[in-house]
Short mmCIF file of C-alpha atoms in Angstrom, two decimals:
data_model
loop_
_atom_site.label_atom_id
_atom_site.label_comp_id
_atom_site.label_asym_id
_atom_site.label_seq_id
_atom_site.Cartn_x
_atom_site.Cartn_y
_atom_site.Cartn_z
CA MET F 1 85.18 -35.13 22.92
CA ASN F 2 83.66 -31.71 22.30
CA GLU F 3 82.59 -32.79 18.84
CA THR F 4 80.76 -35.76 20.31
CA LEU F 5 79.06 -33.60 22.93
CA GLU F 6 77.90 -31.14 20.29
CA GLU F 7 76.47 -33.94 18.22
CA ARG F 8 74.67 -35.26 21.30
CA LEU F 9 73.25 -31.81 21.92
CA SER F 10 71.88 -31.89 18.40
CA MET F 11 70.31 -35.28 19.24
CA LEU F 12 68.83 -33.81 22.44
CA LEU F 13 67.16 -31.14 20.34
CA ASP F 14 65.55 -33.90 18.28
CA GLY F 15 64.52 -36.06 21.23
CA GLU F 16 66.91 -38.82 20.24
CA VAL F 17 68.89 -39.44 23.44
CA THR F 18 68.23 -41.71 26.41
CA PRO F 19 66.99 -40.36 29.78
CA PHE F 20 70.44 -40.99 31.24
CA GLU F 21 72.09 -39.06 28.44
CA THR F 22 69.51 -36.29 28.89
CA LYS F 23 70.59 -35.82 32.50
CA ARG F 24 74.25 -35.69 31.44
CA LEU F 25 73.55 -33.10 28.78
CA VAL F 26 71.47 -30.99 31.17
CA ASP F 27 74.47 -30.88 33.53
CA GLU F 28 76.73 -30.05 30.60
CA ILE F 29 74.51 -27.16 29.47
CA ASP F 30 74.49 -25.84 33.03
CA CYS F 31 78.20 -25.94 33.70
CA ASN F 32 79.72 -25.36 30.26
CA PRO F 33 79.08 -21.84 28.85
CA HIS F 34 80.04 -23.00 25.35
CA MET F 35 77.43 -25.76 25.46
CA LYS F 36 74.79 -23.44 26.87
CA ALA F 37 75.42 -20.91 24.10
CA LEU F 38 75.32 -23.68 21.51
CA TRP F 39 72.03 -25.04 22.90
CA LEU F 40 70.58 -21.53 22.75
CA ARG F 41 71.75 -21.01 19.16
CA MET F 42 70.47 -24.43 18.06
CA ASN F 43 67.02 -23.52 19.35
CA LYS F 44 67.16 -20.07 17.76
CA GLN F 45 68.23 -21.70 14.50
CA ARG F 46 65.20 -24.00 14.67
CA ALA F 47 62.93 -21.04 15.47
CA ALA F 48 64.41 -19.07 12.55
CA LEU F 49 63.91 -21.99 10.14
CA LYS F 50 60.27 -22.25 11.19
CA GLY F 51 59.71 -18.49 11.02
CA GLU F 52 59.19 -18.29 14.78
CA LEU F 53 62.20 -16.16 15.67
CA ILE F 54 61.17 -12.75 16.85
CA ASP F 55 64.37 -11.38 18.37
CA PRO F 56 67.77 -13.06 17.93
CA ALA F 57 68.96 -11.63 21.26
CA LEU F 58 65.91 -12.72 23.25
CA ASP F 59 66.74 -14.66 26.41
CA ILE F 60 64.23 -14.67 29.25
CA SER F 61 65.70 -17.79 30.84
CA SER F 62 67.88 -15.82 33.29
CA SER F 63 64.97 -13.82 34.64
CA VAL F 64 62.72 -16.90 34.86
CA MET F 65 65.36 -18.86 36.76
CA SER F 66 66.27 -15.92 38.99
CA HIS F 67 62.62 -15.58 39.94
CA LEU F 68 62.34 -19.29 40.67
CA ASN F 69 65.51 -19.23 42.75
CA SER F 70 64.40 -16.18 44.71
CA THR F 71 61.01 -17.62 45.56
CA SER F 72 62.71 -20.90 46.55
CA GLN F 73 59.91 -22.81 44.99
CA THR F 74 60.02 -26.37 46.11
CA ILE F 75 58.13 -29.04 44.34
CA SER F 76 56.53 -31.58 46.57
CA LEU F 77 57.66 -35.01 45.66
CA LYS F 78 54.41 -36.84 45.61
CA ASN F 79 54.29 -40.58 45.60
CA LYS F 80 53.60 -42.24 42.32
CA LYS F 81 49.92 -42.06 41.61
CA THR F 82 49.79 -45.46 39.98
CA TRP F 83 46.99 -47.46 41.45
CA HIS F 84 47.82 -50.78 42.98
CA ILE F 85 45.70 -52.98 45.13
CA SER F 86 48.52 -53.37 47.66
CA HIS F 87 48.06 -49.69 48.53
CA PHE F 88 44.73 -50.55 50.00
CA PHE F 89 45.40 -53.88 51.65
CA PRO F 90 48.35 -55.25 53.61
CA THR F 91 50.51 -57.41 51.31
CA HIS F 92 50.01 -60.63 53.28
CA TYR F 93 46.24 -60.14 53.22
CA PHE F 94 46.34 -59.50 49.49
CA LYS F 95 48.44 -62.63 48.89
CA ALA F 96 46.06 -64.76 50.95
CA CYS F 97 43.12 -63.41 48.93
CA CYS F 98 44.91 -64.24 45.68
CA TYR F 99 45.64 -67.80 46.79
CA LEU F 100 42.02 -68.29 47.78
CA LEU F 101 40.82 -66.74 44.55
CA GLY F 102 43.18 -68.97 42.55
CA PHE F 103 41.97 -72.02 44.42
CA PHE F 104 38.33 -71.24 43.67
CA LEU F 105 39.18 -70.43 40.07
CA VAL F 106 40.76 -73.84 39.59
CA LEU F 107 37.65 -75.40 41.08
CA SER F 108 35.44 -73.36 38.80
CA PHE F 109 37.25 -74.23 35.52
CA PRO F 110 34.78 -76.95 34.50
CA LEU F 111 31.91 -74.60 35.34
CA LEU F 112 33.26 -71.68 33.31
CA ASN F 113 34.66 -73.86 30.52
CA LEU F 114 38.15 -72.47 31.17
CA ASN F 115 40.00 -75.74 31.00
CA ASN F 116 42.37 -74.51 28.29
CA PHE F 117 43.45 -71.58 30.44
CA SER F 118 47.09 -71.16 31.32
CA PRO F 119 48.41 -67.81 32.58
CA SER F 120 51.80 -68.39 30.97
CA ASP F 121 50.30 -68.65 27.51
CA SER F 122 50.98 -65.82 25.12
CA PHE F 123 48.01 -63.84 23.87
CA SER F 124 47.96 -65.82 20.67
CA LYS F 125 47.14 -68.94 22.61
CA ILE F 126 44.67 -67.04 24.72
CA THR F 127 42.83 -65.63 21.78
CA ASN F 128 42.94 -68.84 19.83
CA SER F 129 41.80 -70.99 22.68
CA SER F 130 38.54 -70.89 24.55
CA LYS F 131 37.23 -67.91 26.54
CA THR F 132 40.19 -67.44 28.82
CA PHE F 133 40.55 -63.68 28.64
CA ASN F 134 37.12 -63.27 29.98
CA LYS F 135 34.96 -60.40 31.10
CA ASN F 136 33.45 -62.73 33.65
CA LEU F 137 36.84 -63.50 35.09
CA PRO F 138 37.51 -61.26 38.10
CA LEU F 139 40.23 -58.64 37.56
CA PRO F 140 42.90 -60.35 39.68
CA GLY F 141 42.39 -63.41 37.50
CA ASN F 142 42.99 -61.36 34.38
CA GLU F 143 46.09 -59.73 35.87
CA ALA F 144 48.31 -62.71 35.08
CA LEU F 145 47.17 -62.52 31.46
CA LEU F 146 47.80 -58.80 31.30
CA VAL F 147 51.26 -59.20 32.85
CA ASP F 148 51.98 -61.96 30.38
CA LEU F 149 50.74 -59.83 27.50
CA GLY F 150 53.06 -57.01 28.61
CA SER F 151 56.06 -59.33 28.83
CA ASN F 152 55.72 -59.91 25.07
CA PHE F 153 56.77 -56.30 24.42
CA ASN F 154 58.80 -55.66 27.61
CA GLY F 155 55.99 -53.60 29.13
CA ASN F 156 55.45 -53.52 32.88
CA LEU F 157 51.81 -53.55 33.87
CA LYS F 158 51.24 -50.39 35.94
CA ASN F 159 47.53 -50.60 36.56
CA TYR F 160 44.32 -51.91 35.05
CA ARG F 161 40.60 -51.63 35.56
CA MET F 162 37.25 -52.66 34.13
CA VAL F 163 35.96 -49.56 32.35
CA SER F 164 32.58 -51.11 31.70
CA GLU F 165 30.89 -54.47 31.83
CA ASN F 166 32.45 -55.38 28.49
CA ALA F 167 35.78 -53.58 28.49
CA LEU F 168 38.97 -53.32 30.45
CA GLU F 169 41.86 -50.94 30.22
CA ALA F 170 45.49 -51.63 31.14
CA ASN F 171 48.43 -49.23 31.35
CA TYR F 172 51.98 -50.38 30.76
CA GLN F 173 55.34 -48.69 31.10
CA LEU F 174 58.17 -49.46 28.69
CA ALA F 175 61.89 -49.31 29.41
CA GLY F 176 62.26 -45.74 28.13
CA ASN F 177 59.49 -44.48 30.47
CA GLU F 178 57.05 -44.59 27.57
CA ALA F 179 53.48 -45.36 28.50
CA VAL F 180 51.24 -47.67 26.49
CA LYS F 181 47.53 -48.18 27.01
CA ILE F 182 45.73 -51.33 25.92
CA LYS F 183 41.95 -51.43 25.84
CA VAL F 184 40.24 -54.79 25.53
CA PHE F 185 36.63 -54.91 24.39
CA PHE F 186 34.79 -58.16 24.81
CA ASN F 187 32.03 -59.01 22.36
CA ASP F 188 31.67 -55.71 20.50
CA VAL F 189 32.81 -52.09 20.67
CA PRO F 190 30.16 -49.59 21.83
CA GLN F 191 29.04 -47.07 19.21
CA THR F 192 30.42 -44.18 21.28
CA GLU F 193 33.85 -45.77 21.34
CA ARG F 194 34.15 -46.54 17.62
CA LEU F 195 35.17 -43.05 16.56
CA ASN F 196 37.68 -42.76 19.41
CA LEU F 197 39.33 -45.98 18.31
CA LEU F 198 39.75 -44.68 14.77
CA GLU F 199 41.71 -41.71 16.10
CA SER F 200 43.65 -43.49 18.79
CA GLY F 201 46.54 -45.87 18.14
CA ILE F 202 46.19 -49.30 16.58
CA THR F 203 43.07 -51.46 16.78
CA LEU F 204 43.06 -55.23 16.32
CA HIS F 205 40.04 -57.46 15.85
CA THR F 206 40.50 -61.01 16.96
CA LYS F 207 38.68 -63.87 18.63
CA ALA F 208 38.74 -65.59 22.00
CA GLY F 209 37.13 -68.92 21.28
CA ASN F 210 34.04 -68.00 19.30
CA GLU F 211 33.67 -64.56 20.84
CA PRO F 212 35.05 -61.43 19.14
CA VAL F 213 37.64 -59.46 21.05
CA VAL F 214 38.81 -55.99 20.03
CA LEU F 215 42.17 -54.69 21.23
CA ASN F 216 43.27 -51.08 21.00
CA VAL F 217 46.90 -50.13 21.65
CA SER F 218 47.63 -46.43 22.05
CA SER F 219 50.25 -44.08 23.41
CA ASP F 220 50.84 -40.35 23.48
CA GLN F 221 54.55 -40.85 23.31
CA ILE F 222 55.31 -43.41 20.66
CA SER F 223 54.71 -43.60 16.96
CA ASN F 224 52.08 -45.75 15.28
CA SER F 225 54.81 -47.80 13.60
CA LYS F 226 56.13 -48.79 17.03
CA LEU F 227 52.57 -49.49 18.21
CA ILE F 228 52.18 -51.86 15.27
CA LYS F 229 55.35 -53.65 16.35
CA ILE F 230 53.94 -53.93 19.87
CA SER F 231 50.61 -55.24 18.62
CA ASN F 232 52.44 -57.83 16.52
CA THR F 233 53.97 -59.25 19.69
CA PHE F 234 50.50 -60.24 20.91
CA PHE F 235 50.46 -62.97 18.33
CA LYS F 236 53.99 -64.23 18.68
CA LYS F 237 54.38 -67.91 19.33
CA MET D 1 59.49 -36.24 22.92
CA ASP D 2 61.23 -38.97 24.94
CA ASN D 3 63.82 -36.46 26.08
CA GLU D 4 61.06 -34.14 27.08
CA ILE D 5 59.54 -36.73 29.40
CA ALA D 6 62.97 -37.35 30.89
CA LEU D 7 63.49 -33.60 31.31
CA ILE D 8 60.11 -33.17 32.98
CA GLU D 9 60.76 -36.08 35.31
CA LEU D 10 63.99 -34.33 36.34
CA VAL D 11 62.08 -31.07 36.90
CA LYS D 12 59.51 -32.90 39.03
CA LYS D 13 62.39 -34.11 41.17
CA GLY D 14 63.39 -30.47 41.67
CA ASP D 15 66.14 -30.20 39.03
CA LYS D 16 66.11 -26.52 38.03
CA LYS D 17 68.89 -27.06 35.50
CA ALA D 18 66.55 -29.34 33.57
CA TYR D 19 63.87 -26.65 33.65
CA ASN D 20 66.35 -24.08 32.38
CA THR D 21 67.06 -26.42 29.45
CA LEU D 22 63.33 -26.44 28.67
CA VAL D 23 63.06 -22.66 28.97
CA LEU D 24 66.00 -22.21 26.60
CA LYS D 25 64.35 -24.63 24.22
CA TYR D 26 60.91 -23.06 24.09
CA GLN D 27 61.36 -19.37 24.92
CA ASP D 28 61.58 -18.12 21.32
CA ARG D 29 58.61 -20.15 20.18
CA LEU D 30 56.47 -19.14 23.16
CA VAL D 31 57.28 -15.43 22.92
CA PHE D 32 56.54 -15.61 19.19
CA SER D 33 53.17 -17.29 19.80
CA VAL D 34 52.13 -14.75 22.41
CA TYR D 35 53.42 -11.92 20.24
CA LYS D 36 51.24 -13.17 17.37
CA PHE D 37 48.32 -12.98 19.77
CA LEU D 38 49.04 -9.54 21.27
CA LYS D 39 51.40 -7.80 18.82
CA ASP D 40 53.19 -6.29 21.79
CA PHE D 41 56.75 -7.57 22.13
CA GLU D 42 57.42 -6.36 25.68
CA LEU D 43 54.13 -7.75 26.94
CA ALA D 44 54.71 -11.02 25.08
CA GLN D 45 58.04 -11.44 26.88
CA ASP D 46 56.46 -10.70 30.27
CA ILE D 47 53.63 -13.14 29.65
CA ALA D 48 55.97 -15.87 28.43
CA GLN D 49 58.10 -15.37 31.53
CA GLU D 50 55.01 -15.55 33.74
CA ALA D 51 53.88 -18.70 31.94
CA PHE D 52 57.25 -20.41 32.50
CA ILE D 53 57.08 -19.55 36.21
CA LYS D 54 53.49 -20.79 36.52
CA ALA D 55 54.35 -23.97 34.64
CA TYR D 56 57.25 -24.71 36.98
CA LYS D 57 55.10 -24.16 40.05
CA ASN D 58 52.45 -26.50 38.64
CA ILE D 59 54.69 -29.05 36.98
CA GLU D 60 53.20 -31.85 39.13
CA LYS D 61 49.92 -31.26 37.29
CA PHE D 62 51.53 -31.93 33.93
CA ARG D 63 50.52 -35.51 33.19
CA GLY D 64 52.27 -35.91 29.86
CA ASP D 65 49.00 -36.32 27.93
CA SER D 66 50.17 -33.61 25.56
CA GLN D 67 53.52 -32.11 24.66
CA PHE D 68 55.05 -29.74 27.20
CA TYR D 69 54.86 -26.92 24.66
CA THR D 70 51.11 -27.40 24.15
CA TRP D 71 50.62 -27.22 27.91
CA ILE D 72 52.71 -24.10 28.44
CA TYR D 73 51.17 -22.45 25.38
CA ARG D 74 47.75 -22.84 27.00
CA ILE D 75 49.07 -21.32 30.22
CA ALA D 76 50.57 -18.39 28.30
CA ILE D 77 47.41 -17.69 26.31
CA ASN D 78 45.25 -17.85 29.44
CA THR D 79 47.68 -15.47 31.14
CA ALA D 80 47.43 -13.13 28.15
CA LYS D 81 43.63 -13.24 28.34
CA ASN D 82 43.76 -12.47 32.06
CA VAL D 83 46.00 -9.47 31.41
CA ILE D 84 43.58 -8.17 28.82
CA SER D 85 40.61 -8.85 31.11
CA THR D 86 42.30 -6.91 33.90
CA LYS D 87 42.77 -4.00 31.52
CA ALA D 88 39.13 -4.25 30.54
CA ARG D 89 37.99 -4.37 34.17
CA ALA D 90 40.07 -1.29 34.91
CA SER D 91 38.02 0.56 32.34
CA GLU D 92 34.84 -0.95 33.85
CA VAL D 93 33.59 -2.33 30.58
CA TYR D 94 34.54 -5.91 31.09
CA ASP D 95 32.85 -8.76 29.28
CA ASN D 96 34.08 -11.49 26.96
CA ASP D 97 33.36 -9.51 23.81
CA THR D 98 35.32 -6.56 25.15
CA THR D 99 38.26 -8.84 25.91
CA ASP D 100 38.25 -10.14 22.34
CA GLN D 101 37.95 -6.58 21.06
CA LEU D 102 40.90 -5.45 23.18
CA LEU D 103 42.93 -8.41 21.97
CA SER D 104 42.08 -7.53 18.42
CA GLU D 105 42.94 -3.85 18.95
CA SER D 106 46.18 -4.78 20.64
CA ALA D 107 46.97 -6.99 17.68
CA THR D 108 46.64 -4.16 15.22
CA THR D 109 47.85 -1.04 16.98
CA SER D 110 51.05 -1.85 18.88
CA GLU D 111 54.36 -1.10 17.23
CA ASN D 112 56.88 -3.75 16.34
CA PRO D 113 60.25 -3.68 18.06
CA GLU D 114 63.39 -2.88 16.06
CA ASN D 115 64.77 -6.34 16.68
CA ILE D 116 62.01 -7.83 14.57
CA LEU D 117 63.77 -6.45 11.51
CA GLN D 118 66.98 -8.13 12.63
CA ALA D 119 65.06 -11.36 13.18
CA GLU D 120 63.62 -11.12 9.68
CA GLN D 121 67.12 -10.71 8.25
CA LEU D 122 68.33 -13.68 10.24
CA ARG D 123 65.40 -15.83 9.12
CA SER D 124 66.11 -14.91 5.53
CA GLU D 125 69.84 -15.64 5.88
CA ILE D 126 69.21 -18.96 7.61
CA ASN D 127 66.87 -20.05 4.83
CA LYS D 128 69.41 -18.95 2.22
CA ALA D 129 72.12 -20.89 4.07
CA LEU D 130 69.83 -23.92 4.16
CA GLN D 131 69.35 -23.79 0.41
CA ASN D 132 73.15 -23.64 -0.04
CA LEU D 133 73.82 -26.78 2.03
CA PRO D 134 75.00 -29.90 0.19
CA GLU D 135 71.90 -31.73 -1.04
CA ASP D 136 72.18 -34.82 1.19
CA ILE D 137 72.56 -32.65 4.28
CA ARG D 138 69.80 -30.23 3.25
CA VAL D 139 67.32 -33.02 2.55
CA THR D 140 68.11 -34.81 5.81
CA LEU D 141 67.84 -31.64 7.89
CA SER D 142 64.62 -30.60 6.14
CA LEU D 143 63.01 -33.98 6.82
CA ARG D 144 63.81 -33.46 10.48
CA GLU D 145 62.92 -29.77 10.85
CA PHE D 146 59.99 -29.35 8.49
CA ASP D 147 58.49 -32.83 8.32
CA GLY D 148 59.25 -33.73 11.94
CA LEU D 149 60.49 -37.23 11.09
CA SER D 150 62.50 -39.17 13.66
CA TYR D 151 66.05 -40.33 12.85
CA GLU D 152 64.72 -43.85 12.35
CA GLU D 153 62.05 -42.68 9.92
CA ILE D 154 64.56 -40.54 8.00
CA SER D 155 66.94 -43.48 7.74
CA LYS D 156 64.11 -45.53 6.20
CA VAL D 157 63.06 -42.76 3.81
CA LEU D 158 66.62 -42.10 2.64
CA ASN D 159 67.71 -45.72 2.93
CA CYS D 160 70.81 -44.93 4.96
CA PRO D 161 72.05 -45.82 8.46
CA ILE D 162 70.81 -43.85 11.49
CA GLY D 163 74.42 -42.82 12.22
CA THR D 164 74.57 -41.10 8.82
CA VAL D 165 71.30 -39.27 9.55
CA ARG D 166 72.66 -38.15 12.91
CA SER D 167 75.93 -36.84 11.51
CA ARG D 168 74.26 -35.13 8.51
CA ILE D 169 71.84 -33.29 10.78
CA HIS D 170 74.62 -32.24 13.10
CA LYS D 171 76.80 -31.15 10.19
CA GLY D 172 73.93 -29.15 8.71
CA ARG D 173 73.31 -27.38 12.02
CA GLU D 174 77.00 -26.64 12.36
CA MET D 175 77.02 -25.04 8.92
CA LEU D 176 73.88 -23.00 9.63
CA ASP D 177 75.35 -21.95 12.98
CA GLN D 178 77.95 -19.88 11.14
CA THR D 179 75.13 -17.53 10.16
CA PHE D 180 74.67 -16.71 13.84
CA SER D 181 78.23 -15.45 14.24
CA LYS D 182 77.08 -12.07 12.90
CA TYR D 183 74.51 -11.76 15.65
CA ASN D 184 76.84 -12.06 18.63
CA LEU D 185 74.86 -14.80 20.32
CA SER D 186 77.76 -16.85 21.61
CA ASN D 187 78.51 -14.81 24.75
CA PHE D 188 76.08 -16.15 27.30
CA GLU D 189 76.86 -16.18 30.94
CA ALA D 190 76.59 -19.55 32.63
CA ILE D 191 74.26 -19.28 35.63
CA LYS D 192 74.24 -22.02 38.22
CA TYR D 193 70.90 -23.25 39.49
CA GLU D 194 70.23 -25.11 42.70
#
C-alpha cells in the first residue's frame, strides 16, 4: 500500500494523476508525516538535479501556512465567470427566443442557401457541404454546430462569441478540466492574426462550400500532439 | 500541469492543504530564483514567503493562462523590486535607475550562507548518483527531469509501456532519495491546516 502511495506521489510530482487522485494525495501529504517528508525530499531532489537547490534544510512552508492560518484569510467563492446567455435572460424567455429564431431560420433556408444544413452533422459534413457554418448566421444558430463540434472530442462548450465580423471564438472544457479554444475564421485570416496563429496551437485550413474556413485549436494546458488528435475529430465521419 | 490546475481549484475552494502542497513543491525553486536576483539568502526567503502569502490571497485572480510558478515568480520579483525601491526611497534617491543599481549592488556584495556549500555538495552527489543509476532508469528519469517529457511521450520515445515509465521513474527517485539520508531531511513535523 505504502509502495503504491509513494509511486503515486512521484506521479503527482510529474502531473500524471487525476484531479480526484490529487485530492487524495493532498490529504495524504497533510496527515501522513512520512508522505510529507517524502514529498519535500522529492521536490528537493528535483531542485538539486536542476541546480536550483540553495539550502537542503530550507522549509518556509510552515511559516507561510502559519501566517495564512493566523490571518484567517478566506477566499470568496465567486460564481463561475463563464458567460452564458441564460445569466441575462430568464430561461423560459430564452427558450421562446430560440424557438422563434429556429422557426425563422427554417423559413430563411431557401433565402440563405442553407438547405443542406443539419445541426447534428459533424464538422466534416458542415465543411464539405454548403455555407452552413456561416458568419451571417446569428450566434445562437451557430451554437448547435459548436456544441456538435465539441461532442466529437468530448468537449463541453463553455462560451462563444463573435470576435469580429469574420471570426468567432469558442471555449470548451474537457473531462480533465482542460480548456480548449477554437477560433473560426471565415473567408481569410487578418494579417494581424497570422503570426499569432503560427505560435498558438494547431491551425487547419478547410472549406465550407466554396468559401475558405480557417480553424485554430489551442490550449495552455494540453500538448500539441493532443491538439492534433482533437483537430482530427473535426473530420471524423 | 493537470495536477496543478486541480490543486489550484482546491485552493480556490479554500483548501489550505492543497496550497501547502504547492508551497512545498515550489519553495526551493522560488527562493533560488529570488536569491539569484538579490544574492541575499535571508531576504530571498522573506520575499518568497511574502510572495506565497500574496499569491494565496489573490488566487482568484490566477486564471490559469500561465503556469502557477510563472505567476508566483512574477509576484516574487515585483515584491523584490518593491523592497529595493523602499530602500532607495529611504535614502531619498529613488528612481528606476537607482533601483536597478541597488539590485546590481545587492547581487554582488552580499555574502552567501554556509548552507549553500552544503547544497552544492548535495547537488554534486545527486548528479553522481544519477550517473550511477542503471541505464534504463537513468535515461527514463532524465527524459522526465531534463527534457520535461510526459510519461506518454517517454513511452513513445523508449517504445515501452507507460507503466514501465512510471515504475522506472519512481525507482530512480527512490534510489536518488538515499543520497538525502545524509542530510537529515526526513524529520518533518506534520502540521494540520484548516
